[in-house]
Coordinates of C-alpha atoms in Angstrom, one line a residue:
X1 CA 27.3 43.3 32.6
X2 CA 29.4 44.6 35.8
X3 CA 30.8 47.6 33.7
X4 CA 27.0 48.6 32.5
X5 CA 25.7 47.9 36.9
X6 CA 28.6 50.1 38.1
X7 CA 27.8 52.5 35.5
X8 CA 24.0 52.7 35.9
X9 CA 24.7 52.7 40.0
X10 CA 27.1 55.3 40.0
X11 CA 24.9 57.8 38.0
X12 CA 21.6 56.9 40.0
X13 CA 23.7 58.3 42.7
X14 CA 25.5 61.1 41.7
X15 CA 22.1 62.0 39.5
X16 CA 18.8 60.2 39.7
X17 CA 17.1 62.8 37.2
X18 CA 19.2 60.7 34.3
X19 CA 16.2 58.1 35.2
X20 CA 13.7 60.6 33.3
X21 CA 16.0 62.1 30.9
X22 CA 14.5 62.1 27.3
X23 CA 17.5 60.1 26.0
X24 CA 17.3 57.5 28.4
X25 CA 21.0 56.8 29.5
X26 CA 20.0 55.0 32.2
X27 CA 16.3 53.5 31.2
X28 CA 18.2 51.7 28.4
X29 CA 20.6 50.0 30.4
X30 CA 17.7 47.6 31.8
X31 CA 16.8 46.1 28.1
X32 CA 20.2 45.9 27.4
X33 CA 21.1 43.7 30.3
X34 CA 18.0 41.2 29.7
X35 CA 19.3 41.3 26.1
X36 CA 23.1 40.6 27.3
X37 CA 21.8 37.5 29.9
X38 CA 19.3 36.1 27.3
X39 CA 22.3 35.8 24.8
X40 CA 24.0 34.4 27.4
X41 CA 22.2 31.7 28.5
X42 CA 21.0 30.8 25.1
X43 CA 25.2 30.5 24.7
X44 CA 25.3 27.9 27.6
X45 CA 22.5 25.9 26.9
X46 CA 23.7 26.0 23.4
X47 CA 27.4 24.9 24.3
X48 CA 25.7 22.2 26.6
X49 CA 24.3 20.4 23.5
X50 CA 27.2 20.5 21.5
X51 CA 29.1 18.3 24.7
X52 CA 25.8 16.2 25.0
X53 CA 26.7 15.6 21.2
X54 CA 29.8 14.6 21.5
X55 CA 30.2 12.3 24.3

């Protein structure tokens, strides 16, 4: 998630016009990251439980 921030930060500097370019290489990065958290927490809560379980 830090590599796909930097990334998205540092082209929004150097060129915001990648915000409207047809392909999207920075529009996509927003669903991705909701995508990458959601699996994430679904992971924890997940992982949590699996301990509730056992103990």
């Amino acid at each position: 998630m830090i590599v796909i921030a930097t990334y998205t930060l540092l082209l929004t500097v150097i060129d915001p016009s990648f915000w409207i370019h047809p392909f999207g290489p920075l529009t996509k990065n927003v669903p991705i990251l909701v995508m990458i958290y959601g699996l994430y927490a679904h992971e924890c809560s997940r992982l949590r439980q699996v301990e509730r379980v056992r103990s």
